[in-house]
Amino acid sequence: MTTQVTVERVLNNNVVVAVHPNNDEIILIGKGIGFGKKQGDEVTTEMAEKTYRLEDASIQEKYKQLLPQIDEEFIGFMNDIMNHIEVRMGSKLNEHIHIALTDHIAFAIKRMQEGLEFTNPLLIEIKSLYPKEHEVAKEIVGMINERLHFEMPEGEVGFIAIHIHSAITDKKVTEINKDSELIQYLTTIIQNQLAIDFDKQSVDYHRLVQHLRRAIERVHKGESVGERKKLDDLLKIEYPLCYNLAWKLIKVMQQRLQKPVDDAEAVYLTIHLQRLIS
């Protein structure tokens, strides 16, 4: 549906801030939509390739400040990336991704052009934790490489995957990173205590990482997995090494997350640990 809106501010030739008839401020992105326009001029939403309402005023203001610092063609390219993510994930994205991912990719490209490169120590964990996001992020890196004719480091796939997961779950990137770092720390404890070398591409490792992620999510939400007293007693006798390690992991989680962990988590952790060594 085409709606006539009033230009409030021209950010560049391809981006304008406008006022909708219902008095909402919106951002219109489209090739040449801002060319020759000034405050008070009328444009139609049909002229825009993408319209963002960005209901959070602080996010909208940050986005308006970010856009003039970025090449106009790149803004259109980011619009294509956002559309690609929405289609592939089959989910509406939280509006904060328009700032966070645009800023991240623009800065990553600048680093590359200056010969700087950041590694991503959590790349393997991210791939196991968020396989769909990782797959889509890999496609986005491919789009960037094709457009700019250079190879972005593989670690960028992990960084972009985190931004995608953040946008579809409404979690902050910092929170997701903290949980991923905790999972990496827990797996290191397991590896040292059980004296085993993980095959981080294996199904068992993937299952363990996914279980730790779900356990951490339950802690954040204050959820319980239910009473497992009989099974708890049995595992304590049958698999003392894994049972004691499971409790050590629970204590680490409680300390790091500053929240109680359901005792019954020890049962499931013990089973996963025993599967690893057997």
PDB file of C-alpha atoms in Angstrom:
ATOM      1  CA  MET A   1       0.000   0.000   0.000  1.00  0.00           C
ATOM      2  CA  THR A   2       1.417   3.379  -1.073  1.00  0.00           C
ATOM      3  CA  THR A   3       1.464   6.135   1.542  1.00  0.00           C
ATOM      4  CA  GLN A   4       2.506   9.746   1.088  1.00  0.00           C
ATOM      5  CA  VAL A   5       4.955  10.919   3.747  1.00  0.00           C
ATOM      6  CA  THR A   6       6.730  14.196   4.516  1.00  0.00           C
ATOM      7  CA  VAL A   7      10.524  14.467   4.379  1.00  0.00           C
ATOM      8  CA  GLU A   8      11.948  15.570   7.713  1.00  0.00           C
ATOM      9  CA  ARG A   9      15.656  15.088   7.022  1.00  0.00           C
ATOM     10  CA  VAL A  10      17.775  13.910   4.090  1.00  0.00           C
ATOM     11  CA  LEU A  11      20.630  11.715   5.296  1.00  0.00           C
ATOM     12  CA  ASN A  12      22.021  11.178   1.796  1.00  0.00           C
ATOM     13  CA  ASN A  13      20.822  10.546  -1.751  1.00  0.00           C
ATOM     14  CA  ASN A  14      19.495   7.113  -0.844  1.00  0.00           C
ATOM     15  CA  VAL A  15      18.154   7.608   2.694  1.00  0.00           C
ATOM     16  CA  VAL A  16      15.586  10.019   4.118  1.00  0.00           C
ATOM     17  CA  VAL A  17      13.880  10.385   7.468  1.00  0.00           C
ATOM     18  CA  ALA A  18      10.180  11.123   6.977  1.00  0.00           C
ATOM     19  CA  VAL A  19       7.010  11.633   9.002  1.00  0.00           C
ATOM     20  CA  HIS A  20       4.152   9.225   8.383  1.00  0.00           C
ATOM     21  CA  PRO A  21       0.547  10.556   8.410  1.00  0.00           C
ATOM     22  CA  ASN A  22       0.080   8.875  11.810  1.00  0.00           C
ATOM     23  CA  ASN A  23       3.001  11.061  13.056  1.00  0.00           C
ATOM     24  CA  ASP A  24       5.471   8.155  13.315  1.00  0.00           C
ATOM     25  CA  GLU A  25       9.008   8.862  12.173  1.00  0.00           C
ATOM     26  CA  ILE A  26      10.203   6.399   9.537  1.00  0.00           C
ATOM     27  CA  ILE A  27      13.397   5.808   7.575  1.00  0.00           C
ATOM     28  CA  LEU A  28      13.113   5.232   3.826  1.00  0.00           C
ATOM     29  CA  ILE A  29      15.924   3.601   1.861  1.00  0.00           C
ATOM     30  CA  GLY A  30      15.872   3.596  -1.933  1.00  0.00           C
ATOM     31  CA  LYS A  31      18.120   4.509  -4.841  1.00  0.00           C
ATOM     32  CA  GLY A  32      17.952   8.291  -5.361  1.00  0.00           C
ATOM     33  CA  ILE A  33      15.039   8.769  -2.949  1.00  0.00           C
ATOM     34  CA  GLY A  34      16.807  11.688  -1.219  1.00  0.00           C
ATOM     35  CA  PHE A  35      18.257  13.332  -4.335  1.00  0.00           C
ATOM     36  CA  GLY A  36      17.194  16.980  -4.536  1.00  0.00           C
ATOM     37  CA  LYS A  37      14.789  16.602  -1.623  1.00  0.00           C
ATOM     38  CA  LYS A  38      14.520  18.987   1.306  1.00  0.00           C
ATOM     39  CA  GLN A  39      12.545  19.205   4.536  1.00  0.00           C
ATOM     40  CA  GLY A  40       8.813  19.426   3.909  1.00  0.00           C
ATOM     41  CA  ASP A  41       8.856  17.725   0.497  1.00  0.00           C
ATOM     42  CA  GLU A  42       6.462  14.851  -0.111  1.00  0.00           C
ATOM     43  CA  VAL A  43       7.569  11.347  -1.135  1.00  0.00           C
ATOM     44  CA  THR A  44       5.724   8.041  -1.282  1.00  0.00           C
ATOM     45  CA  THR A  45       6.637   4.829   0.495  1.00  0.00           C
ATOM     46  CA  GLU A  46       6.413   3.126  -2.915  1.00  0.00           C
ATOM     47  CA  MET A  47       9.627   4.964  -3.900  1.00  0.00           C
ATOM     48  CA  ALA A  48      11.560   3.159  -1.136  1.00  0.00           C
ATOM     49  CA  GLU A  49      13.072  -0.291  -1.403  1.00  0.00           C
ATOM     50  CA  LYS A  50      12.869  -0.625   2.368  1.00  0.00           C
ATOM     51  CA  THR A  51      10.966   1.230   5.076  1.00  0.00           C
ATOM     52  CA  TYR A  52      12.051   1.074   8.721  1.00  0.00           C
ATOM     53  CA  ARG A  53       9.830   2.338  11.504  1.00  0.00           C
ATOM     54  CA  LEU A  54      12.405   1.601  14.246  1.00  0.00           C
ATOM     55  CA  GLU A  55      10.020   2.064  17.147  1.00  0.00           C
ATOM     56  CA  ASP A  56      12.779   2.434  19.752  1.00  0.00           C
ATOM     57  CA  ALA A  57      13.708   6.139  19.643  1.00  0.00           C
ATOM     58  CA  SER A  58      17.289   5.571  20.838  1.00  0.00           C
ATOM     59  CA  ILE A  59      17.912   2.918  18.154  1.00  0.00           C
ATOM     60  CA  GLN A  60      16.461   5.186  15.472  1.00  0.00           C
ATOM     61  CA  GLU A  61      18.697   8.075  16.565  1.00  0.00           C
ATOM     62  CA  LYS A  62      21.812   5.886  16.531  1.00  0.00           C
ATOM     63  CA  TYR A  63      20.868   4.593  13.081  1.00  0.00           C
ATOM     64  CA  LYS A  64      20.449   8.148  11.792  1.00  0.00           C
ATOM     65  CA  GLN A  65      23.896   9.025  13.151  1.00  0.00           C
ATOM     66  CA  LEU A  66      25.484   5.916  11.626  1.00  0.00           C
ATOM     67  CA  LEU A  67      24.130   6.154   8.078  1.00  0.00           C
ATOM     68  CA  PRO A  68      25.863   9.411   6.982  1.00  0.00           C
ATOM     69  CA  GLN A  69      29.219   7.840   7.901  1.00  0.00           C
ATOM     70  CA  ILE A  70      28.718   4.951   5.468  1.00  0.00           C
ATOM     71  CA  ASP A  71      29.071   4.793   1.712  1.00  0.00           C
ATOM     72  CA  GLU A  72      25.650   5.157   0.061  1.00  0.00           C
ATOM     73  CA  GLU A  73      26.051   2.039  -2.080  1.00  0.00           C
ATOM     74  CA  PHE A  74      26.960   0.058   1.026  1.00  0.00           C
ATOM     75  CA  ILE A  75      23.660   1.067   2.657  1.00  0.00           C
ATOM     76  CA  GLY A  76      21.792  -0.481  -0.267  1.00  0.00           C
ATOM     77  CA  PHE A  77      23.962  -3.589   0.006  1.00  0.00           C
ATOM     78  CA  MET A  78      23.167  -3.893   3.732  1.00  0.00           C
ATOM     79  CA  ASN A  79      19.497  -3.660   2.827  1.00  0.00           C
ATOM     80  CA  ASP A  80      19.996  -6.739   0.604  1.00  0.00           C
ATOM     81  CA  ILE A  81      21.773  -8.521   3.475  1.00  0.00           C
ATOM     82  CA  MET A  82      18.927  -7.796   5.925  1.00  0.00           C
ATOM     83  CA  ASN A  83      16.388  -9.127   3.421  1.00  0.00           C
ATOM     84  CA  HIS A  84      18.506 -12.243   2.883  1.00  0.00           C
ATOM     85  CA  ILE A  85      18.691 -12.919   6.629  1.00  0.00           C
ATOM     86  CA  GLU A  86      14.929 -12.507   7.114  1.00  0.00           C
ATOM     87  CA  VAL A  87      14.112 -14.834   4.219  1.00  0.00           C
ATOM     88  CA  ARG A  88      16.650 -17.519   5.174  1.00  0.00           C
ATOM     89  CA  MET A  89      15.846 -17.450   8.907  1.00  0.00           C
ATOM     90  CA  GLY A  90      12.108 -17.199   8.250  1.00  0.00           C
ATOM     91  CA  SER A  91      11.845 -14.727  11.089  1.00  0.00           C
ATOM     92  CA  LYS A  92      11.361 -11.021  11.616  1.00  0.00           C
ATOM     93  CA  LEU A  93      14.542  -9.419  12.917  1.00  0.00           C
ATOM     94  CA  ASN A  94      14.801  -7.241  15.999  1.00  0.00           C
ATOM     95  CA  GLU A  95      15.359  -3.699  14.789  1.00  0.00           C
ATOM     96  CA  HIS A  96      18.644  -3.300  16.690  1.00  0.00           C
ATOM     97  CA  ILE A  97      20.391  -5.425  14.043  1.00  0.00           C
ATOM     98  CA  HIS A  98      20.163  -2.522  11.582  1.00  0.00           C
ATOM     99  CA  ILE A  99      22.706  -0.649  13.677  1.00  0.00           C
ATOM    100  CA  ALA A 100      24.721  -3.505  15.164  1.00  0.00           C
ATOM    101  CA  LEU A 101      25.314  -5.552  12.010  1.00  0.00           C
ATOM    102  CA  THR A 102      25.731  -2.553   9.683  1.00  0.00           C
ATOM    103  CA  ASP A 103      28.310  -1.075  12.056  1.00  0.00           C
ATOM    104  CA  HIS A 104      30.076  -4.423  12.533  1.00  0.00           C
ATOM    105  CA  ILE A 105      30.385  -5.262   8.825  1.00  0.00           C
ATOM    106  CA  ALA A 106      31.442  -1.710   7.876  1.00  0.00           C
ATOM    107  CA  PHE A 107      34.155  -1.805  10.573  1.00  0.00           C
ATOM    108  CA  ALA A 108      35.249  -5.342   9.595  1.00  0.00           C
ATOM    109  CA  ILE A 109      35.676  -4.238   5.965  1.00  0.00           C
ATOM    110  CA  LYS A 110      37.676  -1.191   7.094  1.00  0.00           C
ATOM    111  CA  ARG A 111      39.947  -3.452   9.170  1.00  0.00           C
ATOM    112  CA  MET A 112      40.492  -5.725   6.188  1.00  0.00           C
ATOM    113  CA  GLN A 113      41.388  -2.809   3.953  1.00  0.00           C
ATOM    114  CA  GLU A 114      43.931  -1.671   6.554  1.00  0.00           C
ATOM    115  CA  GLY A 115      45.449  -5.144   6.778  1.00  0.00           C
ATOM    116  CA  LEU A 116      44.099  -5.887  10.258  1.00  0.00           C
ATOM    117  CA  GLU A 117      42.445  -9.177  11.114  1.00  0.00           C
ATOM    118  CA  PHE A 118      40.627 -10.400  14.238  1.00  0.00           C
ATOM    119  CA  THR A 119      40.441 -14.099  15.090  1.00  0.00           C
ATOM    120  CA  ASN A 120      37.339 -15.631  16.624  1.00  0.00           C
ATOM    121  CA  PRO A 121      38.254 -18.111  19.406  1.00  0.00           C
ATOM    122  CA  LEU A 122      34.611 -19.212  19.721  1.00  0.00           C
ATOM    123  CA  LEU A 123      34.078 -20.111  16.054  1.00  0.00           C
ATOM    124  CA  ILE A 124      33.712 -23.881  16.558  1.00  0.00           C
ATOM    125  CA  GLU A 125      31.368 -23.433  19.533  1.00  0.00           C
ATOM    126  CA  ILE A 126      29.247 -20.917  17.610  1.00  0.00           C
ATOM    127  CA  LYS A 127      28.915 -23.351  14.700  1.00  0.00           C
ATOM    128  CA  SER A 128      27.682 -26.069  17.096  1.00  0.00           C
ATOM    129  CA  LEU A 129      25.449 -23.741  19.114  1.00  0.00           C
ATOM    130  CA  TYR A 130      23.785 -21.894  16.233  1.00  0.00           C
ATOM    131  CA  PRO A 131      24.101 -24.029  13.067  1.00  0.00           C
ATOM    132  CA  LYS A 132      21.403 -22.228  11.064  1.00  0.00           C
ATOM    133  CA  GLU A 133      22.745 -18.777  11.943  1.00  0.00           C
ATOM    134  CA  HIS A 134      26.255 -19.978  11.064  1.00  0.00           C
ATOM    135  CA  GLU A 135      25.065 -21.229   7.678  1.00  0.00           C
ATOM    136  CA  VAL A 136      23.360 -17.908   6.852  1.00  0.00           C
ATOM    137  CA  ALA A 137      26.366 -15.923   8.118  1.00  0.00           C
ATOM    138  CA  LYS A 138      28.592 -17.948   5.774  1.00  0.00           C
ATOM    139  CA  GLU A 139      26.333 -16.942   2.875  1.00  0.00           C
ATOM    140  CA  ILE A 140      26.581 -13.277   3.900  1.00  0.00           C
ATOM    141  CA  VAL A 141      30.392 -13.430   4.018  1.00  0.00           C
ATOM    142  CA  GLY A 142      30.224 -14.954   0.527  1.00  0.00           C
ATOM    143  CA  MET A 143      28.083 -12.009  -0.645  1.00  0.00           C
ATOM    144  CA  ILE A 144      30.582  -9.527   0.830  1.00  0.00           C
ATOM    145  CA  ASN A 145      33.563 -11.314  -0.723  1.00  0.00           C
ATOM    146  CA  GLU A 146      31.904 -11.387  -4.133  1.00  0.00           C
ATOM    147  CA  ARG A 147      30.994  -7.712  -3.965  1.00  0.00           C
ATOM    148  CA  LEU A 148      34.318  -6.396  -2.667  1.00  0.00           C
ATOM    149  CA  HIS A 149      36.613  -8.943  -4.353  1.00  0.00           C
ATOM    150  CA  PHE A 150      38.504 -10.038  -1.268  1.00  0.00           C
ATOM    151  CA  GLU A 151      38.345 -12.840   1.288  1.00  0.00           C
ATOM    152  CA  MET A 152      37.036 -12.000   4.730  1.00  0.00           C
ATOM    153  CA  PRO A 153      38.554 -14.140   7.526  1.00  0.00           C
ATOM    154  CA  GLU A 154      36.526 -17.194   8.549  1.00  0.00           C
ATOM    155  CA  GLY A 155      36.111 -15.767  12.050  1.00  0.00           C
ATOM    156  CA  GLU A 156      33.724 -13.161  10.635  1.00  0.00           C
ATOM    157  CA  VAL A 157      31.214 -15.941   9.982  1.00  0.00           C
ATOM    158  CA  GLY A 158      31.027 -16.514  13.739  1.00  0.00           C
ATOM    159  CA  PHE A 159      30.700 -12.820  14.577  1.00  0.00           C
ATOM    160  CA  ILE A 160      27.882 -12.340  12.047  1.00  0.00           C
ATOM    161  CA  ALA A 161      26.135 -15.529  13.250  1.00  0.00           C
ATOM    162  CA  ILE A 162      26.024 -14.045  16.771  1.00  0.00           C
ATOM    163  CA  HIS A 163      24.405 -10.858  15.424  1.00  0.00           C
ATOM    164  CA  ILE A 164      21.806 -12.932  13.558  1.00  0.00           C
ATOM    165  CA  HIS A 165      21.009 -14.996  16.664  1.00  0.00           C
ATOM    166  CA  SER A 166      20.724 -11.792  18.672  1.00  0.00           C
ATOM    167  CA  ALA A 167      18.267 -10.338  16.150  1.00  0.00           C
ATOM    168  CA  ILE A 168      15.924 -13.346  16.152  1.00  0.00           C
ATOM    169  CA  THR A 169      15.986 -13.984  19.923  1.00  0.00           C
ATOM    170  CA  ASP A 170      16.058 -10.369  21.204  1.00  0.00           C
ATOM    171  CA  LYS A 171      19.144 -11.223  23.266  1.00  0.00           C
ATOM    172  CA  LYS A 172      22.035  -8.807  23.533  1.00  0.00           C
ATOM    173  CA  VAL A 173      25.203  -9.748  21.645  1.00  0.00           C
ATOM    174  CA  THR A 174      27.212  -9.348  24.873  1.00  0.00           C
ATOM    175  CA  GLU A 175      24.964 -11.870  26.668  1.00  0.00           C
ATOM    176  CA  ILE A 176      25.276 -14.410  23.843  1.00  0.00           C
ATOM    177  CA  ASN A 177      29.058 -14.011  23.834  1.00  0.00           C
ATOM    178  CA  LYS A 178      29.230 -14.492  27.609  1.00  0.00           C
ATOM    179  CA  ASP A 179      27.219 -17.717  27.377  1.00  0.00           C
ATOM    180  CA  SER A 180      29.393 -18.969  24.488  1.00  0.00           C
ATOM    181  CA  GLU A 181      32.553 -18.210  26.475  1.00  0.00           C
ATOM    182  CA  LEU A 182      31.127 -20.047  29.493  1.00  0.00           C
ATOM    183  CA  ILE A 183      30.375 -23.104  27.336  1.00  0.00           C
ATOM    184  CA  GLN A 184      33.920 -23.041  25.975  1.00  0.00           C
ATOM    185  CA  TYR A 185      35.263 -22.820  29.554  1.00  0.00           C
ATOM    186  CA  LEU A 186      33.068 -25.742  30.687  1.00  0.00           C
ATOM    187  CA  THR A 187      34.200 -27.935  27.781  1.00  0.00           C
ATOM    188  CA  THR A 188      37.837 -27.139  28.624  1.00  0.00           C
ATOM    189  CA  ILE A 189      37.228 -28.293  32.229  1.00  0.00           C
ATOM    190  CA  ILE A 190      35.643 -31.500  30.911  1.00  0.00           C
ATOM    191  CA  GLN A 191      38.544 -32.135  28.554  1.00  0.00           C
ATOM    192  CA  ASN A 192      41.115 -31.647  31.336  1.00  0.00           C
ATOM    193  CA  GLN A 193      39.240 -33.633  34.005  1.00  0.00           C
ATOM    194  CA  LEU A 194      38.492 -36.600  31.750  1.00  0.00           C
ATOM    195  CA  ALA A 195      41.894 -36.422  30.012  1.00  0.00           C
ATOM    196  CA  ILE A 196      40.367 -36.734  26.555  1.00  0.00           C
ATOM    197  CA  ASP A 197      40.859 -34.898  23.294  1.00  0.00           C
ATOM    198  CA  PHE A 198      37.581 -33.702  21.835  1.00  0.00           C
ATOM    199  CA  ASP A 199      36.769 -34.148  18.196  1.00  0.00           C
ATOM    200  CA  LYS A 200      34.932 -30.839  17.979  1.00  0.00           C
ATOM    201  CA  GLN A 201      33.291 -31.921  14.724  1.00  0.00           C
ATOM    202  CA  SER A 202      31.783 -35.048  16.309  1.00  0.00           C
ATOM    203  CA  VAL A 203      28.106 -35.637  17.048  1.00  0.00           C
ATOM    204  CA  ASP A 204      28.824 -36.276  20.742  1.00  0.00           C
ATOM    205  CA  TYR A 205      30.618 -32.934  21.123  1.00  0.00           C
ATOM    206  CA  HIS A 206      27.759 -31.185  19.327  1.00  0.00           C
ATOM    207  CA  ARG A 207      25.229 -32.839  21.670  1.00  0.00           C
ATOM    208  CA  LEU A 208      27.241 -31.826  24.747  1.00  0.00           C
ATOM    209  CA  VAL A 209      27.507 -28.190  23.623  1.00  0.00           C
ATOM    210  CA  GLN A 210      23.799 -28.061  22.800  1.00  0.00           C
ATOM    211  CA  HIS A 211      22.949 -29.518  26.216  1.00  0.00           C
ATOM    212  CA  LEU A 212      25.116 -26.950  27.986  1.00  0.00           C
ATOM    213  CA  ARG A 213      23.401 -24.186  25.999  1.00  0.00           C
ATOM    214  CA  ARG A 214      19.941 -25.437  26.998  1.00  0.00           C
ATOM    215  CA  ALA A 215      21.047 -25.820  30.629  1.00  0.00           C
ATOM    216  CA  ILE A 216      22.299 -22.203  30.684  1.00  0.00           C
ATOM    217  CA  GLU A 217      19.048 -21.010  29.088  1.00  0.00           C
ATOM    218  CA  ARG A 218      17.076 -22.832  31.806  1.00  0.00           C
ATOM    219  CA  VAL A 219      19.188 -21.103  34.466  1.00  0.00           C
ATOM    220  CA  HIS A 220      18.509 -17.686  32.896  1.00  0.00           C
ATOM    221  CA  LYS A 221      14.762 -18.441  32.839  1.00  0.00           C
ATOM    222  CA  GLY A 222      14.688 -20.033  36.290  1.00  0.00           C
ATOM    223  CA  GLU A 223      13.269 -23.271  34.865  1.00  0.00           C
ATOM    224  CA  SER A 224      13.529 -26.719  36.441  1.00  0.00           C
ATOM    225  CA  VAL A 225      14.035 -30.056  34.662  1.00  0.00           C
ATOM    226  CA  GLY A 226      12.187 -31.929  37.410  1.00  0.00           C
ATOM    227  CA  GLU A 227      13.104 -34.290  40.240  1.00  0.00           C
ATOM    228  CA  ARG A 228      15.319 -37.277  39.280  1.00  0.00           C
ATOM    229  CA  LYS A 229      16.277 -38.620  42.731  1.00  0.00           C
ATOM    230  CA  LYS A 230      16.338 -42.382  41.923  1.00  0.00           C
ATOM    231  CA  LEU A 231      18.350 -41.848  38.752  1.00  0.00           C
ATOM    232  CA  ASP A 232      20.642 -39.465  40.632  1.00  0.00           C
ATOM    233  CA  ASP A 233      21.442 -42.140  43.225  1.00  0.00           C
ATOM    234  CA  LEU A 234      22.073 -44.739  40.524  1.00  0.00           C
ATOM    235  CA  LEU A 235      24.429 -42.511  38.495  1.00  0.00           C
ATOM    236  CA  LYS A 236      26.359 -41.547  41.629  1.00  0.00           C
ATOM    237  CA  ILE A 237      27.177 -45.243  42.160  1.00  0.00           C
ATOM    238  CA  GLU A 238      27.625 -46.341  38.536  1.00  0.00           C
ATOM    239  CA  TYR A 239      29.563 -43.360  37.164  1.00  0.00           C
ATOM    240  CA  PRO A 240      31.262 -41.551  40.092  1.00  0.00           C
ATOM    241  CA  LEU A 241      33.866 -39.771  37.921  1.00  0.00           C
ATOM    242  CA  CYS A 242      31.295 -38.212  35.583  1.00  0.00           C
ATOM    243  CA  TYR A 243      28.836 -37.575  38.409  1.00  0.00           C
ATOM    244  CA  ASN A 244      31.393 -35.595  40.439  1.00  0.00           C
ATOM    245  CA  LEU A 245      32.493 -33.688  37.347  1.00  0.00           C
ATOM    246  CA  ALA A 246      28.858 -32.814  36.596  1.00  0.00           C
ATOM    247  CA  TRP A 247      28.571 -31.212  40.027  1.00  0.00           C
ATOM    248  CA  LYS A 248      31.806 -29.312  39.497  1.00  0.00           C
ATOM    249  CA  LEU A 249      30.365 -27.909  36.245  1.00  0.00           C
ATOM    250  CA  ILE A 250      27.152 -26.917  38.037  1.00  0.00           C
ATOM    251  CA  LYS A 251      29.141 -25.000  40.662  1.00  0.00           C
ATOM    252  CA  VAL A 252      31.063 -23.177  37.919  1.00  0.00           C
ATOM    253  CA  MET A 253      27.774 -22.271  36.192  1.00  0.00           C
ATOM    254  CA  GLN A 254      26.323 -20.971  39.452  1.00  0.00           C
ATOM    255  CA  GLN A 255      29.404 -18.864  40.092  1.00  0.00           C
ATOM    256  CA  ARG A 256      29.579 -17.431  36.569  1.00  0.00           C
ATOM    257  CA  LEU A 257      25.838 -16.836  36.095  1.00  0.00           C
ATOM    258  CA  GLN A 258      25.210 -15.732  39.697  1.00  0.00           C
ATOM    259  CA  LYS A 259      22.005 -17.782  39.690  1.00  0.00           C
ATOM    260  CA  PRO A 260      20.978 -21.144  41.185  1.00  0.00           C
ATOM    261  CA  VAL A 261      21.202 -24.235  38.968  1.00  0.00           C
ATOM    262  CA  ASP A 262      18.621 -26.985  39.339  1.00  0.00           C
ATOM    263  CA  ASP A 263      20.159 -30.046  41.065  1.00  0.00           C
ATOM    264  CA  ALA A 264      18.568 -32.346  38.482  1.00  0.00           C
ATOM    265  CA  GLU A 265      20.891 -30.879  35.818  1.00  0.00           C
ATOM    266  CA  ALA A 266      23.587 -33.157  37.320  1.00  0.00           C
ATOM    267  CA  VAL A 267      21.713 -36.206  36.044  1.00  0.00           C
ATOM    268  CA  TYR A 268      21.686 -35.091  32.410  1.00  0.00           C
ATOM    269  CA  LEU A 269      25.245 -33.797  32.521  1.00  0.00           C
ATOM    270  CA  THR A 270      26.469 -37.102  33.945  1.00  0.00           C
ATOM    271  CA  ILE A 271      24.806 -39.015  31.104  1.00  0.00           C
ATOM    272  CA  HIS A 272      26.380 -36.762  28.467  1.00  0.00           C
ATOM    273  CA  LEU A 273      29.810 -37.004  30.092  1.00  0.00           C
ATOM    274  CA  GLN A 274      29.627 -40.777  30.344  1.00  0.00           C
ATOM    275  CA  ARG A 275      28.702 -40.966  26.671  1.00  0.00           C
ATOM    276  CA  LEU A 276      31.843 -38.964  25.833  1.00  0.00           C
ATOM    277  CA  ILE A 277      34.247 -41.337  27.580  1.00  0.00           C
ATOM    278  CA  SER A 278      32.507 -44.550  26.555  1.00  0.00           C
TER     279      SER A 278
END
